C-alpha cells in the first residue's frame, strides 16, 4: 500500500470567504482517526481543530466569555433578543432573519449577523453557517438547516424523519452527523425542525461550477483520487448498514480545504431492510440516476444504484462537466446509452423476466447504440488508465455486473489510499422504523419524539446548565 500524499507547503487558509474560488491545495491527507460507534468518543475533524486555533477563534471565544460570564450592562437588551425558555428542552432562542428566512438559534450559538452566512437552500431546507460553543468548551463552525415545511404532507414528513434518524445513526468521518436537533415550538404548535451539523466545507457542486465559470482547474489528479476514495469509503459504511443513499451528487458532497470529504443530506436515503414497501423512481437527481432506476428496476433497485452515481461523479471530476445532463428522463436514458451502449440480449431477458415484455419493448424502442471506448472518450483529459478502468466498471448498465463498493475500494486506482483496517463497516444494520405508512400528523409525532429523546454528543452545542438535567 502506498502512503498518503505528503503535506504541501502551502499556508493553511482556515476561514474562507464562501464566494472565493476554492484552492484545495492543502494535502489530501489520509484521515486515520475513525470515531468509534459510541457517540461519546466522537472526534471533530482535523480541519475544525485547526480552525479552533485560528485567531478568529480567539475573538469568538472572547465574545462567548463576555456573553456567558461577564455582566455586559446590556442585560435588558439581551432579554429582548432571547426568547423565554421554550421548546421541549426549555431552551432560549434568538430569532434571526437570514436571506428572508427566520431562523431560531439557540443560546450558546453565535447570532451576530455579520458572522452568519447563508449556505444555500434546496427543496427541503435552508442552511446557514455560524459557530457555537460546544459541550467540550470549543467553538466550532456549524451548519444549521431549517427544514422547509417539514409536515406539509406524509411524504415530506417521512423524509424529514429519515434524515434526522440517519444523522443520529451514522458515525463515520466522511459522513455528516447531527450535533443538535431542536425546535423552538411547543408540542401542540410543533411546526419547525432544525438540524445542526458541523460545517463540512464547500459543496463539490460549487467547486466544479466555479472551475467552469473561471476556466481554472483547482482539482488536481490527486484531489480527484482522494475525493473518489472518500466517497467509496463512506459508501462502504453506508451500504454495510443496508442503507442506500439514493441522492449522491456533487451538491451533496462537501470538501474542506484539506480535501476532507463529507457526504451530506440523507433525506432520500432509505433502508433495504423492509421489502414490503416499493422503492420509487423519482429518487435520485436525474443526472446521477442509474438506468435501472429510470426503467427496469423501478421498485427493486439495490445499493448498486449509488455506485452508478459514483461513476457519474468520477467522470465529472475528471472532465469538469456533468456526464449525463439529460433534460428529461428520455434524454437522460439516451445520453447513457450513447456512452454505455444499449442493453444486450442477456440484460433484455432479465428486464423481461423482472418486469414484462411490454417493458422490454419500451427499452427496445430506443435507438440502439454500441458501448464506446471510454479511453477514447476521455482521452482529452489525460486520465490515468486505472481511473478509466474504475469508471468503466461503475458505469455498467446491468447492476448485477456493476462493481460493488467492497470491490471498488480495493480497485488499483485507489491503492494509494487503501487501508482496510481504516475503512469501517457499520456495526449493525440500521432500522429506520419508517416502513409503515403514517399520516403527516403521525410523522410529526414521530419527529417530535426524536427531538425530545435526542442525546447530544460530547462535542454538541450545549445550552448553559443543560448538562445538569
Ligand atoms: N454541514 C454542512 N456543511 C457545509 N455545507 C452544507 C452543510 N449542510 C448543507 N450544506 C449546504 O447547504 C446547501 C443546502 O443544503 P441541502 O442540500 O441539505 O438542502 P436540501 O433542501 O436538502 O437540498 P436538496 O434539494 O438538494 O435535497 C447545499 O449547498 C449544501 O452543500
GROMACS .gro file of C-alpha atoms and ligand atoms in nm:
model
  500
    1UNK     CA    1   0.000   0.000   0.000
    2UNK     CA    2   0.141   0.338  -0.098
    3UNK     CA    3   0.145   0.610   0.163
    4UNK     CA    4  -0.081   0.913   0.162
    5UNK     CA    5   0.038   1.214  -0.037
    6UNK     CA    6   0.279   1.435   0.150
    7UNK     CA    7   0.178   1.764   0.300
    8UNK     CA    8   0.214   2.067   0.079
    9UNK     CA    9   0.395   2.374   0.197
   10UNK     CA   10   0.100   2.594   0.120
   11UNK     CA   11  -0.005   2.811   0.410
   12UNK     CA   12  -0.324   2.698   0.571
   13UNK     CA   13  -0.626   2.909   0.491
   14UNK     CA   14  -0.867   2.845   0.770
   15UNK     CA   15  -1.152   3.084   0.724
   16UNK     CA   16  -1.261   3.116   0.366
   17UNK     CA   17  -1.497   3.357   0.213
   18UNK     CA   18  -1.761   3.143   0.060
   19UNK     CA   19  -1.751   3.308  -0.278
   20UNK     CA   20  -1.376   3.268  -0.325
   21UNK     CA   21  -1.258   3.018  -0.579
   22UNK     CA   22  -1.150   2.728  -0.363
   23UNK     CA   23  -0.796   2.610  -0.376
   24UNK     CA   24  -0.800   2.272  -0.208
   25UNK     CA   25  -0.424   2.267  -0.245
   26UNK     CA   26  -0.371   2.154   0.108
   27UNK     CA   27  -0.266   1.795   0.133
   28UNK     CA   28  -0.516   1.524   0.058
   29UNK     CA   29  -0.404   1.357   0.376
   30UNK     CA   30  -0.548   1.026   0.480
   31UNK     CA   31  -0.765   1.051   0.786
   32UNK     CA   32  -0.695   0.782   1.032
   33UNK     CA   33  -0.884   0.868   1.348
   34UNK     CA   34  -1.216   0.698   1.286
   35UNK     CA   35  -1.464   0.786   1.553
   36UNK     CA   36  -1.584   0.472   1.721
   37UNK     CA   37  -1.951   0.386   1.716
   38UNK     CA   38  -2.002   0.537   2.056
   39UNK     CA   39  -2.118   0.898   2.049
   40UNK     CA   40  -1.907   0.987   2.350
   41UNK     CA   41  -1.588   0.923   2.154
   42UNK     CA   42  -1.680   1.136   1.855
   43UNK     CA   43  -1.384   1.338   1.735
   44UNK     CA   44  -1.417   1.657   1.535
   45UNK     CA   45  -1.226   1.656   1.208
   46UNK     CA   46  -0.880   1.797   1.184
   47UNK     CA   47  -0.986   2.093   0.978
   48UNK     CA   48  -1.219   2.201   1.254
   49UNK     CA   49  -0.944   2.155   1.509
   50UNK     CA   50  -0.721   2.378   1.302
   51UNK     CA   51  -0.999   2.628   1.289
   52UNK     CA   52  -1.007   2.629   1.666
   53UNK     CA   53  -0.651   2.757   1.660
   54UNK     CA   54  -0.726   3.032   1.422
   55UNK     CA   55  -0.718   3.381   1.557
   56UNK     CA   56  -1.084   3.430   1.481
   57UNK     CA   57  -1.145   3.166   1.742
   58UNK     CA   58  -0.985   3.391   1.997
   59UNK     CA   59  -1.221   3.669   1.906
   60UNK     CA   60  -1.523   3.442   1.914
   61UNK     CA   61  -1.419   3.283   2.241
   62UNK     CA   62  -1.380   3.624   2.399
   63UNK     CA   63  -1.726   3.720   2.286
   64UNK     CA   64  -1.867   3.396   2.419
   65UNK     CA   65  -1.700   3.456   2.752
   66UNK     CA   66  -1.843   3.805   2.769
   67UNK     CA   67  -2.190   3.676   2.691
   68UNK     CA   68  -2.190   3.395   2.941
   69UNK     CA   69  -1.986   3.527   3.234
   70UNK     CA   70  -1.936   3.898   3.249
   71UNK     CA   71  -2.223   4.134   3.311
   72UNK     CA   72  -2.242   4.340   2.995
   73UNK     CA   73  -2.451   4.622   3.125
   74UNK     CA   74  -2.688   4.542   2.841
   75UNK     CA   75  -2.884   4.267   3.010
   76UNK     CA   76  -3.212   4.438   2.931
   77UNK     CA   77  -3.123   4.442   2.564
   78UNK     CA   78  -3.029   4.075   2.575
   79UNK     CA   79  -3.359   3.994   2.742
   80UNK     CA   80  -3.536   4.147   2.445
   81UNK     CA   81  -3.343   3.936   2.198
   82UNK     CA   82  -3.363   3.598   2.365
   83UNK     CA   83  -3.699   3.428   2.385
   84UNK     CA   84  -3.835   3.293   2.711
   85UNK     CA   85  -3.735   2.930   2.761
   86UNK     CA   86  -3.933   2.731   2.507
   87UNK     CA   87  -3.937   2.411   2.306
   88UNK     CA   88  -3.927   2.062   2.454
   89UNK     CA   89  -3.598   2.132   2.633
   90UNK     CA   90  -3.688   2.480   2.752
   91UNK     CA   91  -3.400   2.645   2.573
   92UNK     CA   92  -3.387   3.014   2.488
   93UNK     CA   93  -3.374   3.123   2.125
   94UNK     CA   94  -3.283   3.430   1.926
   95UNK     CA   95  -3.482   3.475   1.607
   96UNK     CA   96  -3.255   3.592   1.328
   97UNK     CA   97  -3.355   3.680   0.973
   98UNK     CA   98  -3.116   3.542   0.711
   99UNK     CA   99  -3.195   3.554   0.341
  100UNK     CA  100  -3.554   3.649   0.429
  101UNK     CA  101  -3.593   3.337   0.638
  102UNK     CA  102  -3.635   3.347   1.014
  103UNK     CA  103  -3.401   3.111   1.195
  104UNK     CA  104  -3.448   3.026   1.564
  105UNK     CA  105  -3.096   3.000   1.700
  106UNK     CA  106  -3.041   2.855   2.048
  107UNK     CA  107  -2.848   3.024   2.323
  108UNK     CA  108  -2.477   2.943   2.300
  109UNK     CA  109  -2.470   2.985   1.922
  110UNK     CA  110  -2.326   3.293   1.756
  111UNK     CA  111  -2.621   3.508   1.649
  112UNK     CA  112  -2.421   3.806   1.526
  113UNK     CA  113  -2.549   3.862   1.173
  114UNK     CA  114  -2.204   3.953   1.046
  115UNK     CA  115  -2.079   3.605   1.140
  116UNK     CA  116  -2.374   3.422   0.988
  117UNK     CA  117  -2.355   3.311   0.628
  118UNK     CA  118  -2.633   3.172   0.411
  119UNK     CA  119  -2.504   2.849   0.254
  120UNK     CA  120  -2.794   2.763   0.033
  121UNK     CA  121  -3.134   2.610   0.011
  122UNK     CA  122  -3.285   2.317  -0.168
  123UNK     CA  123  -3.630   2.169  -0.189
  124UNK     CA  124  -3.625   2.059   0.171
  125UNK     CA  125  -3.449   2.323   0.371
  126UNK     CA  126  -3.230   2.629   0.404
  127UNK     CA  127  -2.888   2.617   0.557
  128UNK     CA  128  -2.679   2.880   0.735
  129UNK     CA  129  -2.329   2.873   0.872
  130UNK     CA  130  -2.246   3.014   1.214
  131UNK     CA  131  -2.047   2.897   1.515
  132UNK     CA  132  -2.130   2.761   1.857
  133UNK     CA  133  -1.961   2.687   2.182
  134UNK     CA  134  -1.974   2.314   2.223
  135UNK     CA  135  -2.009   2.094   2.526
  136UNK     CA  136  -1.633   2.030   2.524
  137UNK     CA  137  -1.569   2.405   2.552
  138UNK     CA  138  -1.455   2.452   2.192
  139UNK     CA  139  -1.621   2.685   1.947
  140UNK     CA  140  -1.690   2.528   1.609
  141UNK     CA  141  -1.822   2.628   1.273
  142UNK     CA  142  -2.158   2.466   1.228
  143UNK     CA  143  -2.433   2.446   0.970
  144UNK     CA  144  -2.795   2.491   1.080
  145UNK     CA  145  -3.058   2.351   0.848
  146UNK     CA  146  -3.412   2.476   0.889
  147UNK     CA  147  -3.642   2.222   0.730
  148UNK     CA  148  -3.883   2.365   0.478
  149UNK     CA  149  -4.247   2.293   0.571
  150UNK     CA  150  -4.150   1.966   0.734
  151UNK     CA  151  -4.503   1.835   0.779
  152UNK     CA  152  -4.651   1.958   0.453
  153UNK     CA  153  -4.754   1.605   0.351
  154UNK     CA  154  -4.677   1.248   0.467
  155UNK     CA  155  -4.407   1.205   0.202
  156UNK     CA  156  -4.227   1.520   0.309
  157UNK     CA  157  -4.265   1.439   0.678
  158UNK     CA  158  -4.126   1.088   0.633
  159UNK     CA  159  -3.827   1.233   0.451
  160UNK     CA  160  -3.754   1.461   0.747
  161UNK     CA  161  -3.796   1.168   0.985
  162UNK     CA  162  -3.548   0.955   0.784
  163UNK     CA  163  -3.297   1.235   0.762
  164UNK     CA  164  -3.287   1.305   1.135
  165UNK     CA  165  -3.284   0.936   1.215
  166UNK     CA  166  -2.984   0.872   0.990
  167UNK     CA  167  -2.798   1.181   1.106
  168UNK     CA  168  -2.807   1.027   1.451
  169UNK     CA  169  -2.717   0.674   1.347
  170UNK     CA  170  -2.424   0.743   1.115
  171UNK     CA  171  -2.081   0.757   1.280
  172UNK     CA  172  -1.813   0.787   1.015
  173UNK     CA  173  -1.576   1.071   0.945
  174UNK     CA  174  -1.679   1.102   0.580
  175UNK     CA  175  -2.047   1.127   0.673
  176UNK     CA  176  -2.218   1.423   0.831
  177UNK     CA  177  -2.381   1.359   1.167
  178UNK     CA  178  -2.614   1.561   1.386
  179UNK     CA  179  -2.465   1.783   1.656
  180UNK     CA  180  -2.802   1.914   1.763
  181UNK     CA  181  -3.169   1.870   1.668
  182UNK     CA  182  -3.416   2.120   1.807
  183UNK     CA  183  -3.736   2.311   1.772
  184UNK     CA  184  -3.839   2.633   1.944
  185UNK     CA  185  -4.202   2.515   1.929
  186UNK     CA  186  -4.418   2.354   2.192
  187UNK     CA  187  -4.575   2.016   2.119
  188UNK     CA  188  -4.923   2.149   2.042
  189UNK     CA  189  -4.781   2.401   1.794
  190UNK     CA  190  -4.493   2.198   1.651
  191UNK     CA  191  -4.401   2.332   1.308
  192UNK     CA  192  -4.028   2.389   1.269
  193UNK     CA  193  -3.741   2.143   1.277
  194UNK     CA  194  -3.375   2.245   1.288
  195UNK     CA  195  -3.076   2.017   1.246
  196UNK     CA  196  -2.724   2.124   1.331
  197UNK     CA  197  -2.421   1.956   1.177
  198UNK     CA  198  -2.058   2.053   1.168
  199UNK     CA  199  -1.973   2.286   0.881
  200UNK     CA  200  -1.825   2.045   0.630
  201UNK     CA  201  -1.669   2.286   0.382
  202UNK     CA  202  -1.771   2.385   0.035
  203UNK     CA  203  -2.002   2.179  -0.181
  204UNK     CA  204  -1.837   1.999  -0.469
  205UNK     CA  205  -2.108   2.139  -0.692
  206UNK     CA  206  -1.984   2.492  -0.620
  207UNK     CA  207  -1.622   2.395  -0.663
  208UNK     CA  208  -1.694   2.238  -1.003
  209UNK     CA  209  -1.917   2.527  -1.108
  210UNK     CA  210  -1.653   2.783  -1.017
  211UNK     CA  211  -1.391   2.579  -1.200
  212UNK     CA  212  -1.612   2.611  -1.508
  213UNK     CA  213  -1.701   2.977  -1.451
  214UNK     CA  214  -1.342   3.085  -1.401
  215UNK     CA  215  -1.197   2.837  -1.650
  216UNK     CA  216  -0.941   2.746  -1.387
  217UNK     CA  217  -0.885   2.392  -1.270
  218UNK     CA  218  -0.845   2.364  -0.894
  219UNK     CA  219  -0.895   1.990  -0.852
  220UNK     CA  220  -0.576   1.808  -0.936
  221UNK     CA  221  -0.548   1.439  -1.026
  222UNK     CA  222  -0.456   1.368  -0.668
  223UNK     CA  223  -0.757   1.556  -0.530
  224UNK     CA  224  -0.983   1.365  -0.767
  225UNK     CA  225  -0.847   1.033  -0.648
  226UNK     CA  226  -0.876   1.129  -0.282
  227UNK     CA  227  -1.233   1.253  -0.332
  228UNK     CA  228  -1.338   0.930  -0.507
  229UNK     CA  229  -1.167   0.725  -0.238
  230UNK     CA  230  -1.352   0.906   0.040
  231UNK     CA  231  -1.691   0.873  -0.130
  232UNK     CA  232  -1.634   0.499  -0.167
  233UNK     CA  233  -1.504   0.471   0.188
  234UNK     CA  234  -1.822   0.636   0.318
  235UNK     CA  235  -2.041   0.419   0.093
  236UNK     CA  236  -1.875   0.106   0.226
  237UNK     CA  237  -2.008   0.206   0.569
  238UNK     CA  238  -2.349   0.317   0.440
  239UNK     CA  239  -2.408   0.002   0.233
  240UNK     CA  240  -2.292  -0.223   0.515
  241UNK     CA  241  -2.574  -0.074   0.724
  242UNK     CA  242  -2.815  -0.175   0.445
  243UNK     CA  243  -2.882   0.184   0.355
  244UNK     CA  244  -2.894   0.325   0.001
  245UNK     CA  245  -2.809   0.694  -0.014
  246UNK     CA  246  -3.006   0.742  -0.339
  247UNK     CA  247  -2.905   1.102  -0.397
  248UNK     CA  248  -2.529   1.111  -0.444
  249UNK     CA  249  -2.436   1.418  -0.644
  250UNK     CA  250  -2.175   1.696  -0.618
  251UNK     CA  251  -2.422   1.920  -0.430
  252UNK     CA  252  -2.442   1.662  -0.152
  253UNK     CA  253  -2.067   1.632  -0.110
  254UNK     CA  254  -1.868   1.890   0.086
  255UNK     CA  255  -1.495   1.938   0.081
  256UNK     CA  256  -1.272   2.114   0.331
  257UNK     CA  257  -0.952   2.298   0.247
  258UNK     CA  258  -0.769   1.981   0.348
  259UNK     CA  259  -0.975   1.790   0.090
  260UNK     CA  260  -1.158   1.601   0.360
  261UNK     CA  261  -1.490   1.497   0.218
  262UNK     CA  262  -1.826   1.460   0.387
  263UNK     CA  263  -2.143   1.316   0.243
  264UNK     CA  264  -2.431   1.549   0.331
  265UNK     CA  265  -2.805   1.517   0.312
  266UNK     CA  266  -2.961   1.183   0.388
  267UNK     CA  267  -3.312   1.296   0.309
  268UNK     CA  268  -3.357   1.046   0.029
  269UNK     CA  269  -3.170   0.760   0.190
  270UNK     CA  270  -3.365   0.451   0.280
  271UNK     CA  271  -3.319   0.114   0.432
  272UNK     CA  272  -3.307  -0.201   0.222
  273UNK     CA  273  -3.425  -0.399   0.520
  274UNK     CA  274  -3.800  -0.384   0.473
  275UNK     CA  275  -3.902  -0.531   0.144
  276UNK     CA  276  -4.271  -0.458   0.187
  277UNK     CA  277  -4.263  -0.104   0.055
  278UNK     CA  278  -4.189  -0.015  -0.304
  279UNK     CA  279  -3.893   0.200  -0.391
  280UNK     CA  280  -3.975   0.496  -0.602
  281UNK     CA  281  -3.832   0.603  -0.936
  282UNK     CA  282  -3.810   0.970  -0.856
  283UNK     CA  283  -3.537   0.943  -0.605
  284UNK     CA  284  -3.202   1.045  -0.741
  285UNK     CA  285  -3.134   1.374  -0.906
  286UNK     CA  286  -3.181   1.280  -1.272
  287UNK     CA  287  -2.825   1.335  -1.396
  288UNK     CA  288  -2.686   1.085  -1.147
  289UNK     CA  289  -2.975   0.838  -1.175
  290UNK     CA  290  -2.892   0.483  -1.278
  291UNK     CA  291  -3.062   0.325  -1.580
  292UNK     CA  292  -3.235   0.060  -1.369
  293UNK     CA  293  -3.388   0.334  -1.153
  294UNK     CA  294  -3.505   0.510  -1.467
  295UNK     CA  295  -3.658   0.196  -1.616
  296UNK     CA  296  -3.642  -0.165  -1.537
  297UNK     CA  297  -3.593  -0.199  -1.163
  298UNK     CA  298  -3.815   0.085  -1.061
  299UNK     CA  299  -3.923  -0.079  -0.738
  300UNK     CA  300  -3.643  -0.324  -0.674
  301UNK     CA  301  -3.314  -0.148  -0.731
  302UNK     CA  302  -3.034  -0.202  -0.484
  303UNK     CA  303  -2.747  -0.002  -0.340
  304UNK     CA  304  -2.566  -0.055  -0.672
  305UNK     CA  305  -2.767   0.246  -0.789
  306UNK     CA  306  -2.532   0.451  -0.566
  307UNK     CA  307  -2.232   0.303  -0.748
  308UNK     CA  308  -2.369   0.433  -1.077
  309UNK     CA  309  -2.382   0.781  -0.923
  310UNK     CA  310  -2.018   0.744  -0.813
  311UNK     CA  311  -1.930   0.668  -1.176
  312UNK     CA  312  -2.106   0.984  -1.293
  313UNK     CA  313  -1.932   1.191  -1.024
  314UNK     CA  314  -1.590   1.039  -1.103
  315UNK     CA  315  -1.628   1.126  -1.473
  316UNK     CA  316  -1.745   1.478  -1.382
  317UNK     CA  317  -1.441   1.528  -1.159
  318UNK     CA  318  -1.222   1.421  -1.449
  319UNK     CA  319  -1.377   1.639  -1.719
  320UNK     CA  320  -1.520   1.921  -1.504
  321UNK     CA  321  -1.864   1.880  -1.666
  322UNK     CA  322  -2.166   1.669  -1.575
  323UNK     CA  323  -2.151   1.341  -1.765
  324UNK     CA  324  -2.519   1.287  -1.846
  325UNK     CA  325  -2.701   1.621  -1.821
  326UNK     CA  326  -3.033   1.497  -1.959
  327UNK     CA  327  -3.319   1.745  -1.981
  328UNK     CA  328  -3.577   1.476  -1.912
  329UNK     CA  329  -3.589   1.105  -1.845
  330UNK     CA  330  -3.585   1.011  -2.214
  331UNK     CA  331  -3.291   1.235  -2.290
  332UNK     CA  332  -3.119   1.101  -1.980
  333UNK     CA  333  -3.157   0.741  -2.094
  334UNK     CA  334  -3.043   0.833  -2.443
  335UNK     CA  335  -2.727   1.002  -2.317
  336UNK     CA  336  -2.648   0.698  -2.102
  337UNK     CA  337  -2.685   0.451  -2.388
  338UNK     CA  338  -2.488   0.672  -2.626
  339UNK     CA  339  -2.186   0.620  -2.398
  340UNK     CA  340  -2.254   0.289  -2.227
  341UNK     CA  341  -2.434   0.111  -2.510
  342UNK     CA  342  -2.788  -0.026  -2.524
  343UNK     CA  343  -2.886  -0.329  -2.313
  344UNK     CA  344  -2.758  -0.656  -2.463
  345UNK     CA  345  -2.971  -0.969  -2.511
  346UNK     CA  346  -2.884  -1.101  -2.165
  347UNK     CA  347  -2.997  -0.779  -1.995
  348UNK     CA  348  -3.308  -0.755  -2.212
  349UNK     CA  349  -3.406  -1.106  -2.100
  350UNK     CA  350  -3.356  -1.007  -1.735
  351UNK     CA  351  -3.565  -0.696  -1.791
  352UNK     CA  352  -3.841  -0.907  -1.944
  353UNK     CA  353  -3.831  -1.161  -1.662
  354UNK     CA  354  -3.815  -0.899  -1.386
  355UNK     CA  355  -4.083  -0.678  -1.540
  356UNK     CA  356  -4.280  -0.762  -1.855
  357UNK     CA  357  -4.245  -0.795  -2.228
  358UNK     CA  358  -4.403  -0.451  -2.252
  359UNK     CA  359  -4.110  -0.305  -2.058
  360UNK     CA  360  -3.865  -0.490  -2.281
  361UNK     CA  361  -4.047  -0.347  -2.585
  362UNK     CA  362  -4.018   0.007  -2.447
  363UNK     CA  363  -3.644  -0.037  -2.396
  364UNK     CA  364  -3.608  -0.183  -2.745
  365UNK     CA  365  -3.796   0.110  -2.896
  366UNK     CA  366  -3.497   0.337  -2.824
  367UNK     CA  367  -3.228   0.382  -3.081
  368UNK     CA  368  -2.958   0.120  -3.036
  369UNK     CA  369  -2.604   0.230  -2.953
  370UNK     CA  370  -2.277   0.043  -2.910
  371UNK     CA  371  -2.075   0.096  -2.594
  372UNK     CA  372  -1.799   0.343  -2.667
  373UNK     CA  373  -1.434   0.312  -2.586
  374UNK     CA  374  -1.401   0.509  -2.261
  375UNK     CA  375  -1.029   0.570  -2.311
  376UNK     CA  376  -1.103   0.745  -2.637
  377UNK     CA  377  -1.400   0.938  -2.498
  378UNK     CA  378  -1.198   1.081  -2.207
  379UNK     CA  379  -0.860   1.099  -2.381
  380UNK     CA  380  -0.859   1.481  -2.394
  381UNK     CA  381  -0.829   1.484  -2.013
  382UNK     CA  382  -0.527   1.251  -1.998
  383UNK     CA  383  -0.678   1.025  -1.735
  384UNK     CA  384  -0.476   0.754  -1.566
  385UNK     CA  385  -0.564   0.411  -1.709
  386UNK     CA  386  -0.685   0.276  -1.378
  387UNK     CA  387  -0.928   0.569  -1.333
  388UNK     CA  388  -1.081   0.486  -1.670
  389UNK     CA  389  -1.099   0.122  -1.567
  390UNK     CA  390  -1.284   0.213  -1.246
  391UNK     CA  391  -1.529   0.442  -1.430
  392UNK     CA  392  -1.593   0.164  -1.684
  393UNK     CA  393  -1.676  -0.080  -1.405
  394UNK     CA  394  -1.904   0.172  -1.235
  395UNK     CA  395  -2.095   0.271  -1.547
  396UNK     CA  396  -2.226  -0.073  -1.632
  397UNK     CA  397  -2.593  -0.092  -1.737
  398UNK     CA  398  -2.662  -0.424  -1.566
  399UNK     CA  399  -2.640  -0.358  -1.190
  400UNK     CA  400  -2.560  -0.724  -1.130
  401UNK     CA  401  -2.238  -0.672  -1.327
  402UNK     CA  402  -2.155  -0.332  -1.178
  403UNK     CA  403  -1.866  -0.308  -0.933
  404UNK     CA  404  -1.977  -0.324  -0.567
  405UNK     CA  405  -1.848  -0.088  -0.302
  406UNK     CA  406  -1.640  -0.364  -0.145
  407UNK     CA  407  -1.475  -0.432  -0.481
  408UNK     CA  408  -1.436  -0.065  -0.569
  409UNK     CA  409  -1.246   0.022  -0.253
  410UNK     CA  410  -0.989  -0.244  -0.349
  411UNK     CA  411  -0.953  -0.115  -0.704
  412UNK     CA  412  -0.590  -0.042  -0.806
  413UNK     CA  413  -0.679   0.323  -0.875
  414UNK     CA  414  -0.738   0.372  -0.502
  415UNK     CA  415  -0.447   0.159  -0.379
  416UNK     CA  416  -0.253   0.470  -0.280
  417UNK     CA  417  -0.508   0.544  -0.008
  418UNK     CA  418  -0.628   0.193   0.068
  419UNK     CA  419  -0.605   0.098   0.433
  420UNK     CA  420  -0.863  -0.177   0.500
  421UNK     CA  421  -0.837  -0.152   0.878
  422UNK     CA  422  -0.930   0.215   0.846
  423UNK     CA  423  -1.233   0.159   0.624
  424UNK     CA  424  -1.500   0.071   0.875
  425UNK     CA  425  -1.830  -0.102   0.821
  426UNK     CA  426  -2.132  -0.020   1.033
  427UNK     CA  427  -2.155  -0.247   1.334
  428UNK     CA  428  -2.524  -0.312   1.278
  429UNK     CA  429  -2.798  -0.285   1.019
  430UNK     CA  430  -2.983   0.045   1.056
  431UNK     CA  431  -3.354   0.002   1.101
  432UNK     CA  432  -3.516   0.334   1.026
  433UNK     CA  433  -3.853   0.223   1.156
  434UNK     CA  434  -4.021   0.407   0.872
  435UNK     CA  435  -4.181   0.136   0.662
  436UNK     CA  436  -4.537   0.158   0.788
  437UNK     CA  437  -4.749   0.426   0.622
  438UNK     CA  438  -4.834   0.715   0.852
  439UNK     CA  439  -5.031   1.036   0.823
  440UNK     CA  440  -4.840   1.360   0.831
  441UNK     CA  441  -4.959   1.410   1.192
  442UNK     CA  442  -4.823   1.071   1.291
  443UNK     CA  443  -4.491   1.152   1.125
  444UNK     CA  444  -4.492   1.483   1.311
  445UNK     CA  445  -4.539   1.297   1.641
  446UNK     CA  446  -4.255   1.062   1.547
  447UNK     CA  447  -4.024   1.358   1.470
  448UNK     CA  448  -4.127   1.528   1.797
  449UNK     CA  449  -4.025   1.213   1.987
  450UNK     CA  450  -3.690   1.208   1.806
  451UNK     CA  451  -3.623   1.566   1.915
  452UNK     CA  452  -3.729   1.504   2.275
  453UNK     CA  453  -3.516   1.189   2.301
  454UNK     CA  454  -3.218   1.326   2.109
  455UNK     CA  455  -2.896   1.277   2.303
  456UNK     CA  456  -2.633   1.531   2.218
  457UNK     CA  457  -2.278   1.423   2.152
  458UNK     CA  458  -1.993   1.529   2.375
  459UNK     CA  459  -1.899   1.784   2.114
  460UNK     CA  460  -2.254   1.908   2.059
  461UNK     CA  461  -2.354   2.264   2.127
  462UNK     CA  462  -2.492   2.292   2.474
  463UNK     CA  463  -2.700   2.550   2.647
  464UNK     CA  464  -2.566   2.655   2.987
  465UNK     CA  465  -2.687   2.427   3.264
  466UNK     CA  466  -2.819   2.163   3.028
  467UNK     CA  467  -2.562   1.909   3.139
  468UNK     CA  468  -2.723   1.908   3.485
  469UNK     CA  469  -3.058   1.792   3.352
  470LIG     N1  470  -2.295   2.067   0.710
  470LIG     C1  471  -2.283   2.141   0.600
  470LIG     N2  472  -2.164   2.199   0.572
  470LIG     C2  473  -2.149   2.275   0.460
  470LIG     N3  474  -2.247   2.299   0.371
  470LIG     C3  475  -2.368   2.245   0.394
  470LIG     C4  476  -2.392   2.163   0.509
  470LIG     N4  477  -2.521   2.122   0.506
  470LIG     C5  478  -2.573   2.173   0.394
  470LIG     N5  479  -2.484   2.248   0.327
  470LIG     C6  480  -2.505   2.321   0.200
  470LIG     O1  481  -2.629   2.390   0.208
  470LIG     C7  482  -2.699   2.384   0.085
  470LIG     C8  483  -2.841   2.332   0.101
  470LIG     O2  484  -2.842   2.213   0.179
  470LIG     P1  485  -2.926   2.084   0.148
  470LIG     O3  486  -2.878   2.029   0.019
  470LIG     O4  487  -2.914   1.991   0.263
  470LIG     O5  488  -3.074   2.129   0.132
  470LIG     P2  489  -3.187   2.042   0.066
  470LIG     O6  490  -3.310   2.120   0.069
  470LIG     O7  491  -3.194   1.907   0.135
  470LIG     O8  492  -3.133   2.019  -0.083
  470LIG     P3  493  -3.183   1.919  -0.196
  470LIG     O9  494  -3.299   1.985  -0.262
  470LIG    O10  495  -3.063   1.907  -0.287
  470LIG    O11  496  -3.215   1.788  -0.133
  470LIG     C9  497  -2.614   2.297  -0.007
  470LIG    O12  498  -2.540   2.382  -0.090
  470LIG    C10  499  -2.520   2.224   0.084
  470LIG    O13  500  -2.395   2.200   0.022
   0.00000   0.00000   0.00000
